[in-house]
Amino acid sequence: MEQSIISESPAPVVADVQLPEYSLAEVATHNKKDDIWIVVHGQVFDVTNYLQDHPGGAEVLLETAGTDATADFEDVGHSEDSRDILQEYLIGTLKDAKKYVSPKAVRVIPQRSQKTAPPSSSSARSVGAIVGALGTATALLYFVNRSNPGAIDMRKAWGQIIPSKLNVSRLPGGEFAHGFIMATAVCALLGSLVAQQAAKFTKIDSGFLRYPPRIKARKRPRADPHLAKGFLDAKEFQRLPLVRKDELASNVYRLVFTLPDQKGVIGLPIGQHVAIRAVVNDTTVSRSYTPVSNNLDLGRLELLVRCYPDGLLSGQYLAKLEVGDEVEFRGPKGSMQYSRGLCTKIGMVAGGTGITPMYQLIRAICEDDRDTTEISLIYANRTENDILLREELEDFARKYPKNFKLWYMLDTAPEVWQYGTGYVTQAVLSERLPSPSPETKILLCGPPPMVSACKKTLVAMGFQKPGAISKIGDQIFCF
């Protein structure tokens, strides 16, 4: 059974308080962004409320959620203040914990520099043998030269090497001394050069001291499944068969299409949409729709569409589709491509079927355990029966209260109604959406009059005015 580890000197436990004891298996169940437990030195901490305040970022805590983080905690080298802060979140102790022993430091033996490092004994013997051989050869050549007048005058040759001031002919020993000294001088010069070359062979150029100190490798980031390529082609329309059609409300349909590969993905980044093309009354018509499915839904593409009776594509084509009919799709399209870390807070205002791009982002953020982005949605409709995806939205709001806050607005509300009624005014926007800041974005999608009014009001509240064409860098983005 896997056990945790504690230090030889664990942090103090509050006196006179009997803390509950947890197993590592129990701790492992608390590994979500809205429920984070960690173990440090045999103590169990609930750091959920510390997620946004952690100096190292929320992702660091998310990576260690539900595990024994002692080694990671000590490896970073936390200060005494941080250890005191951690004690504020102490909730219990770990059952069957082991002592944590810090890794022993590695003793580094300095390597001598190339200039002072002597060659090995075997190399020295090799150099001595070479020098001796050169000396013998030089002496023999000298005597051969003396006995053969036609040979090269070795003394003149040596004179180029031996300084002229050294008059070796006057030294005791006569010609022999003369030859011996010249041979010795030449050998000393050659021996020095040979020794330098030999020393290079004994020097280790690839030793570990040539590399920088060890740096702890970061964990390889998980690939974002929403960026994976899939069925969609941005240039060519492709056909998919309709396999299911459900009427959710009056003229509102959920359309499900199947992909050629049942394990394939549609290849749609979060925030983008698809184009549908059809020939209606001998006219080619194309409209854009945001799927409510994403790359986590293998083998299918799912749309939520309101079919207006007078709509050329929705009313006269999509509303009349039957199971088995094929529809042409192209994509992905759009200038919004959400990724974790885009901002810290998102305010949303949606009306009617304008909920579909919002739902796409809400789902992606809530289903990503590493995404701590806070979302506030105002969803406006005429009546309670017009609310689309209500069950799914309220399920996300219930399961992820720190990520997603939901507020409905109705033109006509029932007698018992806990949300808002009437128009989306400045008072509603100020109360339900985050305040202007560089880390805040507002997303709008719905009927043009509602979007236009909200845009003007948000600018008056201090948000930056968007351009005619929305860009991902805008504070106010209109789908």
Short mmCIF file of C-alpha atoms in Angstrom, two decimals:
data_model
loop_
_atom_site.label_atom_id
_atom_site.label_comp_id
_atom_site.label_asym_id
_atom_site.label_seq_id
_atom_site.Cartn_x
_atom_site.Cartn_y
_atom_site.Cartn_z
CA MET A 1 0.00 0.00 0.00
CA GLU A 2 1.30 3.44 -0.93
CA GLN A 3 2.37 5.49 2.05
CA SER A 4 3.29 9.10 2.47
CA ILE A 5 6.42 10.63 3.96
CA ILE A 6 7.03 13.12 6.74
CA SER A 7 10.04 15.07 7.87
CA GLU A 8 12.25 14.20 10.80
CA SER A 9 11.13 17.55 12.22
CA PRO A 10 7.47 18.01 11.27
CA ALA A 11 5.75 21.34 11.69
CA PRO A 12 4.07 21.77 15.06
CA VAL A 13 0.46 20.78 15.54
CA VAL A 14 -1.85 23.06 17.47
CA ALA A 15 -1.76 21.97 21.09
CA ASP A 16 -4.75 20.39 22.84
CA VAL A 17 -6.55 19.82 19.54
CA GLN A 18 -7.22 16.28 18.38
CA LEU A 19 -7.08 16.45 14.60
CA PRO A 20 -8.79 13.82 12.45
CA GLU A 21 -6.63 11.25 10.70
CA TYR A 22 -6.91 10.61 6.95
CA SER A 23 -5.48 7.95 4.67
CA LEU A 24 -3.65 8.89 1.48
CA ALA A 25 -6.52 7.33 -0.48
CA GLU A 26 -8.94 9.73 1.21
CA VAL A 27 -6.71 12.69 0.42
CA ALA A 28 -6.49 11.59 -3.23
CA THR A 29 -10.23 12.11 -3.68
CA HIS A 30 -9.83 15.85 -3.05
CA ASN A 31 -8.03 16.68 -6.31
CA LYS A 32 -10.30 19.20 -8.03
CA LYS A 33 -9.85 22.95 -8.35
CA ASP A 34 -12.79 23.55 -6.00
CA ASP A 35 -11.63 20.90 -3.52
CA ILE A 36 -7.83 20.69 -3.02
CA TRP A 37 -6.13 18.76 -0.24
CA ILE A 38 -2.40 18.18 -0.01
CA VAL A 39 -0.07 16.44 2.42
CA VAL A 40 3.08 18.15 3.71
CA HIS A 41 5.22 16.49 6.39
CA GLY A 42 2.49 14.12 7.49
CA GLN A 43 -0.12 16.84 7.90
CA VAL A 44 -3.21 17.26 5.72
CA PHE A 45 -4.12 20.74 4.45
CA ASP A 46 -7.22 21.99 2.65
CA VAL A 47 -5.76 24.73 0.42
CA THR A 48 -8.85 25.28 -1.74
CA ASN A 49 -9.34 28.85 -0.54
CA TYR A 50 -5.65 29.62 -1.01
CA LEU A 51 -5.68 28.76 -4.72
CA GLN A 52 -5.92 32.29 -6.10
CA ASP A 53 -3.53 33.74 -3.51
CA HIS A 54 -0.69 31.24 -3.98
CA PRO A 55 2.42 33.24 -5.06
CA GLY A 56 3.56 30.44 -7.35
CA GLY A 57 0.26 30.41 -9.23
CA ALA A 58 -2.82 28.23 -9.00
CA GLU A 59 -1.44 25.62 -11.38
CA VAL A 60 1.29 24.61 -8.93
CA LEU A 61 -1.30 23.62 -6.32
CA LEU A 62 -3.49 21.94 -8.91
CA GLU A 63 -0.60 19.72 -10.01
CA THR A 64 -0.12 18.42 -6.46
CA ALA A 65 -3.80 18.23 -5.50
CA GLY A 66 -4.67 15.00 -3.68
CA THR A 67 -1.03 13.93 -3.28
CA ASP A 68 1.83 14.04 -0.81
CA ALA A 69 3.53 17.29 -1.79
CA THR A 70 6.33 17.15 0.82
CA ALA A 71 9.16 16.66 -1.65
CA ASP A 72 7.87 19.43 -3.94
CA PHE A 73 7.34 21.72 -0.96
CA GLU A 74 10.89 21.26 0.31
CA ASP A 75 12.43 21.35 -3.15
CA VAL A 76 11.14 24.89 -3.70
CA GLY A 77 12.49 26.05 -0.35
CA HIS A 78 9.56 27.82 1.32
CA SER A 79 10.16 30.57 3.86
CA GLU A 80 9.11 30.44 7.50
CA ASP A 81 6.27 32.85 6.70
CA SER A 82 4.90 30.50 4.07
CA ARG A 83 5.07 27.62 6.53
CA ASP A 84 3.09 29.67 9.04
CA ILE A 85 0.47 30.50 6.38
CA LEU A 86 0.16 26.81 5.52
CA GLN A 87 -0.74 26.00 9.12
CA GLU A 88 -3.87 28.12 8.75
CA TYR A 89 -5.24 25.44 6.41
CA LEU A 90 -4.39 22.43 8.58
CA ILE A 91 -7.31 20.00 8.87
CA GLY A 92 -5.74 16.71 9.97
CA THR A 93 -2.86 14.27 9.95
CA LEU A 94 -1.90 11.45 7.61
CA LYS A 95 -2.27 7.84 8.61
CA ASP A 96 0.81 5.58 8.32
CA ALA A 97 3.08 8.43 7.26
CA LYS A 98 6.78 7.85 6.76
CA LYS A 99 9.62 10.16 7.68
CA TYR A 100 10.91 12.42 4.96
CA VAL A 101 14.67 12.45 4.56
CA SER A 102 16.19 15.22 2.51
CA PRO A 103 18.39 14.04 -0.38
CA LYS A 104 22.08 14.04 0.52
CA ALA A 105 24.18 16.71 -1.10
CA VAL A 106 26.63 15.47 -3.72
CA ARG A 107 30.29 16.24 -2.99
CA VAL A 108 31.92 17.85 -6.00
CA ILE A 109 35.68 17.28 -6.49
CA PRO A 110 37.16 20.23 -8.40
CA GLN A 111 38.94 19.34 -11.62
CA ARG A 112 42.42 20.74 -12.11
CA SER A 113 42.93 23.21 -14.87
CA GLN A 114 44.62 22.17 -18.09
CA LYS A 115 47.74 24.24 -17.35
CA THR A 116 48.54 22.59 -14.02
CA ALA A 117 47.18 19.10 -14.53
CA PRO A 118 50.13 16.71 -15.06
CA PRO A 119 49.77 13.91 -17.58
CA SER A 120 49.17 10.42 -16.26
CA SER A 121 52.16 8.19 -15.37
CA SER A 122 51.67 6.10 -18.49
CA SER A 123 51.58 9.24 -20.61
CA ALA A 124 54.74 10.56 -18.93
CA ARG A 125 56.55 7.31 -19.64
CA SER A 126 55.46 7.54 -23.27
CA VAL A 127 56.76 11.10 -23.54
CA GLY A 128 60.09 10.08 -21.90
CA ALA A 129 60.53 7.27 -24.35
CA ILE A 130 59.90 9.63 -27.29
CA VAL A 131 62.39 12.18 -25.95
CA GLY A 132 65.03 9.49 -25.35
CA ALA A 133 64.63 8.14 -28.85
CA LEU A 134 64.94 11.62 -30.30
CA GLY A 135 68.14 12.24 -28.31
CA THR A 136 69.75 8.99 -29.51
CA ALA A 137 68.78 9.68 -33.10
CA THR A 138 70.17 13.19 -32.94
CA ALA A 139 73.51 12.02 -31.51
CA LEU A 140 73.89 9.34 -34.22
CA LEU A 141 73.10 11.83 -36.92
CA TYR A 142 75.75 14.15 -35.57
CA PHE A 143 78.55 11.54 -35.63
CA VAL A 144 77.49 10.32 -39.05
CA ASN A 145 77.77 13.89 -40.22
CA ARG A 146 81.28 14.18 -38.78
CA SER A 147 82.49 11.00 -40.52
CA ASN A 148 80.88 11.90 -43.87
CA PRO A 149 82.07 15.26 -45.22
CA GLY A 150 79.35 15.21 -47.92
CA ALA A 151 76.52 15.19 -45.41
CA ILE A 152 74.67 18.21 -44.22
CA ASP A 153 76.63 20.33 -41.80
CA MET A 154 74.64 19.57 -38.64
CA ARG A 155 76.38 22.28 -36.68
CA LYS A 156 75.05 24.88 -39.05
CA ALA A 157 71.59 23.42 -38.77
CA TRP A 158 71.82 23.36 -34.96
CA GLY A 159 73.06 26.94 -35.12
CA GLN A 160 69.62 27.97 -36.20
CA ILE A 161 68.25 26.59 -32.91
CA ILE A 162 71.13 27.01 -30.41
CA PRO A 163 71.91 30.63 -29.45
CA SER A 164 75.15 31.86 -31.05
CA LYS A 165 76.50 33.13 -27.75
CA LEU A 166 76.73 29.57 -26.43
CA ASN A 167 80.20 28.47 -27.62
CA VAL A 168 79.98 24.75 -27.03
CA SER A 169 83.30 24.02 -28.81
CA ARG A 170 85.15 25.33 -25.76
CA LEU A 171 83.39 23.01 -23.37
CA PRO A 172 85.23 19.95 -21.98
CA GLY A 173 84.63 16.78 -23.96
CA GLY A 174 85.29 18.21 -27.38
CA GLU A 175 83.14 17.09 -30.27
CA PHE A 176 81.15 14.61 -28.22
CA ALA A 177 80.08 17.29 -25.75
CA HIS A 178 79.25 19.52 -28.66
CA GLY A 179 76.90 16.94 -30.18
CA PHE A 180 75.42 15.90 -26.87
CA ILE A 181 74.46 19.44 -25.88
CA MET A 182 72.91 20.18 -29.24
CA ALA A 183 70.93 16.92 -29.10
CA THR A 184 69.76 17.73 -25.59
CA ALA A 185 68.54 21.21 -26.59
CA VAL A 186 66.62 19.89 -29.57
CA CYS A 187 65.09 17.09 -27.52
CA ALA A 188 64.00 19.52 -24.79
CA LEU A 189 62.20 21.65 -27.35
CA LEU A 190 60.56 18.70 -29.07
CA GLY A 191 59.77 17.03 -25.77
CA SER A 192 57.92 20.11 -24.57
CA LEU A 193 55.74 20.14 -27.67
CA VAL A 194 55.04 16.41 -27.44
CA ALA A 195 54.15 16.68 -23.74
CA GLN A 196 51.65 19.43 -24.43
CA GLN A 197 49.94 17.33 -27.07
CA ALA A 198 49.94 14.26 -24.84
CA ALA A 199 48.36 16.24 -21.99
CA LYS A 200 45.38 17.00 -24.19
CA PHE A 201 44.62 13.28 -24.42
CA THR A 202 44.55 12.96 -20.63
CA LYS A 203 42.17 15.94 -20.09
CA ILE A 204 38.46 15.16 -19.77
CA ASP A 205 36.63 17.81 -21.81
CA SER A 206 33.13 16.44 -21.23
CA GLY A 207 33.14 16.25 -17.44
CA PHE A 208 30.01 17.16 -15.46
CA LEU A 209 31.71 20.31 -14.18
CA ARG A 210 31.34 21.82 -17.64
CA TYR A 211 27.55 21.78 -17.34
CA PRO A 212 25.38 24.24 -15.37
CA PRO A 213 23.98 23.24 -11.97
CA ARG A 214 21.04 20.84 -12.04
CA ILE A 215 17.71 22.50 -12.68
CA LYS A 216 14.57 20.62 -11.77
CA ALA A 217 12.70 19.72 -14.93
CA ARG A 218 9.16 20.97 -15.17
CA LYS A 219 6.42 18.50 -15.69
CA ARG A 220 5.51 18.15 -19.31
CA PRO A 221 2.32 20.15 -19.85
CA ARG A 222 -0.73 18.20 -20.86
CA ALA A 223 -1.80 18.77 -24.46
CA ASP A 224 -4.98 20.84 -24.85
CA PRO A 225 -7.55 18.46 -26.41
CA HIS A 226 -9.50 21.41 -27.82
CA LEU A 227 -6.60 22.32 -30.11
CA ALA A 228 -6.43 18.90 -31.73
CA LYS A 229 -7.06 18.69 -35.47
CA GLY A 230 -10.12 16.76 -36.53
CA PHE A 231 -12.83 16.35 -39.12
CA LEU A 232 -13.39 20.00 -40.00
CA ASP A 233 -11.67 21.64 -42.95
CA ALA A 234 -11.41 25.43 -43.00
CA LYS A 235 -11.41 25.58 -46.83
CA GLU A 236 -13.64 22.75 -48.01
CA PHE A 237 -17.23 21.85 -47.15
CA GLN A 238 -17.72 18.25 -46.00
CA ARG A 239 -20.90 16.26 -45.51
CA LEU A 240 -22.15 14.67 -42.28
CA PRO A 241 -25.33 12.63 -41.79
CA LEU A 242 -27.99 13.64 -39.24
CA VAL A 243 -28.51 10.81 -36.72
CA ARG A 244 -30.76 12.51 -34.17
CA LYS A 245 -33.19 15.42 -34.04
CA ASP A 246 -34.91 16.53 -30.81
CA GLU A 247 -37.32 19.47 -30.43
CA LEU A 248 -36.43 21.06 -27.09
CA ALA A 249 -38.85 23.98 -27.27
CA SER A 250 -41.05 25.62 -29.87
CA ASN A 251 -38.94 25.74 -33.06
CA VAL A 252 -35.75 24.88 -31.10
CA TYR A 253 -33.94 21.71 -32.14
CA ARG A 254 -30.96 19.73 -31.01
CA LEU A 255 -29.31 18.28 -34.13
CA VAL A 256 -26.73 15.51 -33.77
CA PHE A 257 -24.45 14.53 -36.66
CA THR A 258 -22.06 11.60 -36.73
CA LEU A 259 -18.41 11.76 -37.83
CA PRO A 260 -16.84 9.22 -40.21
CA ASP A 261 -14.58 8.06 -37.38
CA GLN A 262 -16.54 7.16 -34.23
CA LYS A 263 -13.44 7.93 -32.16
CA GLY A 264 -12.59 11.08 -34.09
CA VAL A 265 -13.02 14.72 -33.01
CA ILE A 266 -14.59 17.64 -34.82
CA GLY A 267 -11.39 19.74 -34.51
CA LEU A 268 -13.05 22.91 -33.20
CA PRO A 269 -11.11 25.23 -30.83
CA ILE A 270 -13.17 26.70 -27.99
CA GLY A 271 -14.86 29.95 -29.05
CA GLN A 272 -15.07 29.18 -32.75
CA HIS A 273 -17.97 28.13 -34.98
CA VAL A 274 -18.84 26.29 -38.19
CA ALA A 275 -20.54 27.27 -41.43
CA ILE A 276 -23.45 25.30 -42.89
CA ARG A 277 -24.20 25.48 -46.62
CA ALA A 278 -27.35 24.45 -48.44
CA VAL A 279 -29.27 25.17 -51.62
CA VAL A 280 -32.66 26.67 -50.77
CA ASN A 281 -35.08 27.71 -53.53
CA ASP A 282 -32.27 27.42 -56.10
CA THR A 283 -30.12 29.77 -54.02
CA THR A 284 -26.93 28.76 -52.18
CA VAL A 285 -27.21 29.91 -48.57
CA SER A 286 -24.58 29.77 -45.81
CA ARG A 287 -24.94 30.56 -42.11
CA SER A 288 -22.68 30.19 -39.06
CA TYR A 289 -23.53 28.21 -35.91
CA THR A 290 -21.63 27.37 -32.73
CA PRO A 291 -21.74 23.67 -31.80
CA VAL A 292 -22.55 22.80 -28.20
CA SER A 293 -20.25 19.75 -28.55
CA ASN A 294 -16.46 19.95 -28.52
CA ASN A 295 -13.41 17.74 -28.99
CA LEU A 296 -14.22 15.78 -25.84
CA ASP A 297 -17.35 14.43 -27.56
CA LEU A 298 -15.92 11.72 -29.78
CA GLY A 299 -17.56 10.83 -33.05
CA ARG A 300 -20.20 13.55 -33.21
CA LEU A 301 -21.03 17.19 -33.88
CA GLU A 302 -24.01 18.65 -32.02
CA LEU A 303 -25.93 21.86 -32.71
CA LEU A 304 -28.66 23.75 -30.87
CA VAL A 305 -30.67 25.79 -33.40
CA ARG A 306 -33.75 28.00 -33.25
CA CYS A 307 -35.53 27.65 -36.57
CA TYR A 308 -37.44 30.82 -37.43
CA PRO A 309 -40.37 30.13 -39.75
CA ASP A 310 -39.25 32.85 -42.17
CA GLY A 311 -35.56 31.95 -41.91
CA LEU A 312 -34.13 30.92 -45.27
CA LEU A 313 -31.64 28.37 -43.88
CA SER A 314 -33.08 27.64 -40.42
CA GLY A 315 -36.79 27.65 -41.22
CA GLN A 316 -36.79 26.22 -44.73
CA TYR A 317 -33.85 23.83 -44.46
CA LEU A 318 -32.75 22.84 -40.94
CA ALA A 319 -36.30 22.63 -39.57
CA LYS A 320 -37.20 20.17 -42.34
CA LEU A 321 -34.19 17.89 -41.94
CA GLU A 322 -34.85 14.23 -41.30
CA VAL A 323 -32.59 11.58 -39.79
CA GLY A 324 -30.30 10.31 -42.55
CA ASP A 325 -30.07 13.62 -44.42
CA GLU A 326 -26.56 14.94 -45.02
CA VAL A 327 -25.49 18.51 -44.23
CA GLU A 328 -22.39 20.36 -45.46
CA PHE A 329 -20.01 21.81 -42.83
CA ARG A 330 -16.89 23.96 -43.05
CA GLY A 331 -14.69 25.37 -40.30
CA PRO A 332 -13.43 26.28 -37.84
CA LYS A 333 -14.23 29.98 -38.17
CA GLY A 334 -14.07 33.03 -35.90
CA SER A 335 -11.56 35.34 -34.23
CA MET A 336 -12.19 34.05 -30.69
CA GLN A 337 -10.06 31.10 -29.65
CA TYR A 338 -10.13 30.58 -25.92
CA SER A 339 -7.22 29.07 -24.03
CA ARG A 340 -6.57 28.74 -20.30
CA GLY A 341 -5.01 31.94 -18.94
CA LEU A 342 -6.63 34.28 -21.45
CA CYS A 343 -7.97 36.30 -18.50
CA THR A 344 -8.92 35.78 -14.88
CA LYS A 345 -12.56 36.89 -15.09
CA ILE A 346 -15.16 36.67 -17.84
CA GLY A 347 -18.53 38.41 -17.87
CA MET A 348 -21.15 37.09 -20.30
CA VAL A 349 -24.42 38.50 -21.57
CA ALA A 350 -26.45 36.16 -23.78
CA GLY A 351 -29.92 36.30 -25.26
CA GLY A 352 -31.87 33.38 -26.72
CA THR A 353 -29.73 31.08 -28.86
CA GLY A 354 -26.79 33.40 -28.17
CA ILE A 355 -26.16 31.04 -25.26
CA THR A 356 -24.42 28.49 -27.53
CA PRO A 357 -20.95 30.13 -27.75
CA MET A 358 -21.17 30.99 -24.05
CA TYR A 359 -22.04 27.42 -23.15
CA GLN A 360 -19.06 26.22 -25.18
CA LEU A 361 -16.68 28.34 -23.05
CA ILE A 362 -18.47 27.61 -19.76
CA ARG A 363 -18.23 23.89 -20.35
CA ALA A 364 -14.55 23.99 -21.36
CA ILE A 365 -13.55 26.05 -18.30
CA CYS A 366 -15.57 24.07 -15.78
CA GLU A 367 -14.43 20.71 -17.13
CA ASP A 368 -10.75 21.73 -17.00
CA ASP A 369 -9.42 21.08 -13.48
CA ARG A 370 -6.53 23.48 -14.12
CA ASP A 371 -8.64 26.45 -15.26
CA THR A 372 -9.49 28.86 -12.45
CA THR A 373 -11.16 31.50 -14.64
CA GLU A 374 -14.26 33.01 -12.98
CA ILE A 375 -17.37 33.34 -15.16
CA SER A 376 -20.47 35.44 -14.52
CA LEU A 377 -23.37 34.89 -16.97
CA ILE A 378 -26.50 37.00 -17.49
CA TYR A 379 -28.88 35.04 -19.68
CA ALA A 380 -31.90 36.93 -21.02
CA ASN A 381 -35.06 35.40 -22.49
CA ARG A 382 -38.70 36.29 -22.99
CA THR A 383 -40.21 33.55 -20.84
CA GLU A 384 -39.02 30.76 -18.58
CA ASN A 385 -39.84 28.19 -21.27
CA ASP A 386 -37.42 29.91 -23.66
CA ILE A 387 -34.37 29.18 -21.48
CA LEU A 388 -32.12 26.82 -23.42
CA LEU A 389 -29.63 24.40 -21.86
CA ARG A 390 -31.09 25.26 -18.48
CA GLU A 391 -30.39 21.89 -16.90
CA GLU A 392 -26.77 21.91 -18.08
CA LEU A 393 -26.13 25.51 -16.97
CA GLU A 394 -27.57 25.01 -13.51
CA ASP A 395 -25.62 21.78 -13.14
CA PHE A 396 -22.36 23.63 -13.83
CA ALA A 397 -23.33 26.44 -11.43
CA ARG A 398 -24.04 23.87 -8.72
CA LYS A 399 -20.89 21.80 -9.23
CA TYR A 400 -18.45 24.68 -9.83
CA PRO A 401 -19.64 27.64 -7.72
CA LYS A 402 -16.20 29.26 -7.73
CA ASN A 403 -15.95 29.11 -11.51
CA PHE A 404 -19.47 29.87 -12.66
CA LYS A 405 -22.22 32.18 -11.46
CA LEU A 406 -25.57 32.20 -13.27
CA TRP A 407 -28.26 34.88 -13.44
CA TYR A 408 -31.42 34.77 -15.56
CA MET A 409 -33.36 37.76 -16.85
CA LEU A 410 -36.94 37.34 -18.19
CA ASP A 411 -39.30 39.75 -19.92
CA THR A 412 -42.22 37.91 -18.37
CA ALA A 413 -41.47 36.03 -15.16
CA PRO A 414 -43.65 33.61 -13.18
CA GLU A 415 -45.01 34.58 -9.78
CA VAL A 416 -42.32 32.67 -7.93
CA TRP A 417 -39.03 33.68 -9.57
CA GLN A 418 -35.71 34.05 -7.81
CA TYR A 419 -33.90 35.80 -10.67
CA GLY A 420 -34.30 39.11 -12.50
CA THR A 421 -36.99 40.55 -14.73
CA GLY A 422 -37.03 43.25 -17.38
CA TYR A 423 -34.18 44.62 -19.46
CA VAL A 424 -30.46 44.14 -18.88
CA THR A 425 -29.73 47.60 -17.48
CA GLN A 426 -26.56 49.21 -16.16
CA ALA A 427 -27.62 48.34 -12.61
CA VAL A 428 -27.88 44.66 -13.58
CA LEU A 429 -24.53 44.71 -15.41
CA SER A 430 -22.78 46.42 -12.48
CA GLU A 431 -24.19 43.98 -9.95
CA ARG A 432 -23.74 40.74 -11.89
CA LEU A 433 -20.60 41.22 -13.97
CA PRO A 434 -16.96 41.80 -12.90
CA SER A 435 -15.61 45.34 -12.82
CA PRO A 436 -13.36 46.70 -15.59
CA SER A 437 -9.73 45.58 -15.33
CA PRO A 438 -6.93 44.42 -17.65
CA GLU A 439 -7.68 40.82 -16.61
CA THR A 440 -11.42 41.00 -17.37
CA LYS A 441 -13.30 40.31 -20.61
CA ILE A 442 -16.98 40.74 -21.45
CA LEU A 443 -18.56 38.50 -24.09
CA LEU A 444 -21.85 39.39 -25.83
CA CYS A 445 -24.11 37.29 -28.04
CA GLY A 446 -27.80 37.66 -28.77
CA PRO A 447 -30.33 39.86 -30.59
CA PRO A 448 -28.59 42.91 -32.17
CA PRO A 449 -30.60 45.52 -30.20
CA MET A 450 -29.62 43.87 -26.89
CA VAL A 451 -25.94 43.57 -27.89
CA SER A 452 -25.79 47.19 -29.07
CA ALA A 453 -27.37 48.53 -25.87
CA CYS A 454 -25.06 46.44 -23.65
CA LYS A 455 -22.00 47.62 -25.55
CA LYS A 456 -22.81 51.28 -24.99
CA THR A 457 -23.58 50.72 -21.32
CA LEU A 458 -20.37 48.76 -20.71
CA VAL A 459 -18.27 51.51 -22.29
CA ALA A 460 -19.97 54.04 -20.00
CA MET A 461 -19.03 51.78 -17.07
CA GLY A 462 -15.33 52.02 -17.95
CA PHE A 463 -14.68 49.14 -20.36
CA GLN A 464 -12.68 49.85 -23.49
CA LYS A 465 -14.76 50.51 -26.59
CA PRO A 466 -14.45 47.64 -29.09
CA GLY A 467 -13.82 48.09 -32.80
CA ALA A 468 -16.30 47.42 -35.58
CA ILE A 469 -14.88 43.90 -35.91
CA SER A 470 -14.29 42.07 -32.63
CA LYS A 471 -10.78 40.84 -31.87
CA ILE A 472 -9.63 38.45 -29.18
CA GLY A 473 -7.69 41.25 -27.47
CA ASP A 474 -10.79 43.44 -26.99
CA GLN A 475 -12.21 43.88 -23.50
CA ILE A 476 -15.70 43.63 -25.02
CA PHE A 477 -16.03 40.84 -27.56
CA CYS A 478 -19.16 40.29 -29.66
CA PHE A 479 -19.81 36.90 -31.26
#
